Amino acid sequence: MSTPDAPDWGRWARDPAEPGEEAAARPLTPRGVLRAARESGGLAFSLPPVMFVLVPIVVGWMQAPGPTMVLATALLLLYGAMFAATTGIALYPRRVRLIWFALCTGILLVLIPVIGLNVLYMVMFQAMTHVLLLPWRWAVPSMLLMSLAVMAIALVAGQPIAAGFAVMGTIMSWGIGHGIRQQVLQEQLEAAHRRNAVLAVAAERERIGRDLHDLVGHSLTSLTISAQLARRLLDSDPEAARAQLEHIETTTRQALADVRATASGMQTVRAATEIASARTVLGTVGIQAEVPTALPPLHEDLAELFGYVIREGVTNIVRHSRATRARITVEEDAVTVADDGIGIPHGASRSGLQGLEARVVLAGGRLRVETSETGTTLRATMDRAT
């Protein structure tokens, strides 16, 4: 993370989300460019190299003083000022950066007929403008091509210092550009981590919501049935009513424990316990339950998932089915809950089944719901590799 005291190199290569976003925040005026250069932290680093602009000026005045060198001096000083401002322009949108780069390049092209081969000494500056103003995928090939061309021309023309400047400029510019690229990648990675954290929070909320629906919905259904039964038995069979009240107390305590465990991510739903609970709940409402007396070996995660399938299936049977028989079968890679009721009513909420389907799919399986006037079958099948 950048601080106000550190150069924000990474922002130099970052485009705004909208073309006019940065332009609106940074007016393209001398004061705005100067402020941007200061904010970038690169102004202090760009001013000292500008002193090297004096090299072609001094050489030009030594070789051919006169009106031509007055023009050359003015153009070179203008280029130096534009180079110093490049660190600020680098914070503007790509359109502004490309125009600034074109202007810098245009000044050097105008200088060719004015100072001749002395323009080769500007290669260091131009190489740096490549990595500061151009996208990295453009900057590298164009900078290398320009540097190689300058080196070749300088060696042929007997200008070894200019050739050395080309080598030095390439190395320095490559280092600066690589640093910029690494900073951009680091910022993108941090942004991805922040997005993942937000998505993880959303996924956890969705998981807790599904768990609470499965846990509380099942418990409330059981409580409602037991309370209705206890009320009917209160006068005719007080002992049976007392047993139902004890069941209500036990279920309430268990539901509270389940909610607490869900909130802490430590819920322990298992197929075996859900089958035992299903036998009791179904028998309470007068539904004959066919459940397995033994279960195949199940991985802990699969036992938990199958437990949720059984719980949701039994809850739907009690709520909607009007069934007389229910059957639960468990295989190594599948679990089925079926009844002979009237099916899921048209228009009934399926939020529980939707949450269950999301859970099964996330675990690498498939959930199939078949419902008709002769009954409903809920089957979750896992891939063999799961």
Tab-separated table of N, CA and C in Angstrom, residues 302 305-306 309 333-335 356-368 379-386:
chain	number	residue	atom	x	y	z
A	302	LEU	N	-19.470	-36.644	3.541
A	302	LEU	CA	-20.617	-37.227	2.854
A	302	LEU	C	-21.720	-37.571	3.851
A	305	LEU	N	-23.488	-34.320	4.518
A	305	LEU	CA	-24.325	-33.912	3.395
A	305	LEU	C	-25.586	-34.766	3.310
A	306	PHE	N	-25.427	-36.076	3.431
A	306	PHE	CA	-26.594	-36.959	3.372
A	306	PHE	C	-27.545	-36.662	4.532
A	309	VAL	N	-29.736	-33.877	3.443
A	309	VAL	CA	-30.728	-34.338	2.468
A	309	VAL	C	-31.876	-35.042	3.185
A	333	ASP	N	-22.898	-43.763	-2.506
A	333	ASP	CA	-22.770	-42.516	-3.248
A	333	ASP	C	-24.123	-41.851	-3.514
A	334	ALA	N	-25.159	-42.265	-2.790
A	334	ALA	CA	-26.474	-41.675	-3.025
A	334	ALA	C	-27.348	-41.850	-1.793
A	335	VAL	N	-28.308	-40.953	-1.665
A	335	VAL	CA	-29.306	-41.046	-0.603
A	335	VAL	C	-30.649	-40.665	-1.207
A	356	LEU	N	-30.567	-26.701	-0.508
A	356	LEU	CA	-30.006	-28.042	-0.475
A	356	LEU	C	-29.316	-28.383	-1.788
A	357	GLU	N	-29.923	-27.983	-2.905
A	357	GLU	CA	-29.316	-28.245	-4.208
A	357	GLU	C	-27.967	-27.542	-4.324
A	358	ALA	N	-27.910	-26.293	-3.841
A	358	ALA	CA	-26.639	-25.564	-3.874
A	358	ALA	C	-25.586	-26.287	-3.041
A	359	ARG	N	-25.984	-26.834	-1.916
A	359	ARG	CA	-25.052	-27.554	-1.061
A	359	ARG	C	-24.540	-28.821	-1.749
A	360	VAL	N	-25.463	-29.559	-2.393
A	360	VAL	CA	-25.085	-30.803	-3.058
A	360	VAL	C	-24.173	-30.526	-4.254
A	361	VAL	N	-24.527	-29.534	-5.049
A	361	VAL	CA	-23.706	-29.189	-6.220
A	361	VAL	C	-22.314	-28.752	-5.779
A	362	LEU	N	-22.238	-27.976	-4.705
A	362	LEU	CA	-20.945	-27.522	-4.199
A	362	LEU	C	-20.077	-28.705	-3.783
A	363	ALA	N	-20.714	-29.771	-3.316
A	363	ALA	CA	-19.963	-30.965	-2.909
A	363	ALA	C	-19.641	-31.879	-4.086
A	364	GLY	N	-20.096	-31.521	-5.291
A	364	GLY	CA	-19.784	-32.316	-6.476
A	364	GLY	C	-20.830	-33.357	-6.823
A	365	GLY	N	-22.069	-33.108	-6.428
A	365	GLY	CA	-23.127	-34.065	-6.723
A	365	GLY	C	-24.292	-33.456	-7.469
A	366	ARG	N	-25.384	-34.226	-7.567
A	366	ARG	CA	-26.591	-33.766	-8.257
A	366	ARG	C	-27.796	-34.067	-7.371
A	367	LEU	N	-28.746	-33.161	-7.376
A	367	LEU	CA	-29.983	-33.357	-6.608
A	367	LEU	C	-31.144	-33.431	-7.589
A	368	ARG	N	-31.956	-34.504	-7.461
A	368	ARG	CA	-33.107	-34.680	-8.342
A	368	ARG	C	-34.368	-34.745	-7.486
A	379	ARG	N	-33.621	-37.316	-4.331
A	379	ARG	CA	-32.434	-38.166	-4.440
A	379	ARG	C	-31.202	-37.306	-4.717
A	380	ALA	N	-30.180	-37.496	-3.895
A	380	ALA	CA	-28.892	-36.835	-4.102
A	380	ALA	C	-27.875	-37.888	-4.489
A	381	THR	N	-27.206	-37.658	-5.604
A	381	THR	CA	-26.213	-38.626	-6.122
A	381	THR	C	-24.870	-37.918	-6.233
A	382	MET	N	-23.842	-38.581	-5.740
A	382	MET	CA	-22.499	-38.010	-5.798
A	382	MET	C	-21.704	-38.713	-6.906
A	383	ASP	N	-20.788	-37.960	-7.503
A	383	ASP	CA	-19.883	-38.560	-8.477
A	383	ASP	C	-18.998	-39.588	-7.785
A	384	ARG	N	-18.602	-40.586	-8.523
A	384	ARG	CA	-17.783	-41.648	-7.936
A	384	ARG	C	-16.454	-41.111	-7.391
A	385	ALA	N	-15.927	-40.038	-8.044
A	385	ALA	CA	-14.629	-39.501	-7.623
A	385	ALA	C	-14.735	-38.659	-6.379
A	386	THR	N	-15.980	-38.244	-5.984
A	386	THR	CA	-16.167	-37.357	-4.855
A	386	THR	C	-15.966	-38.085	-3.537
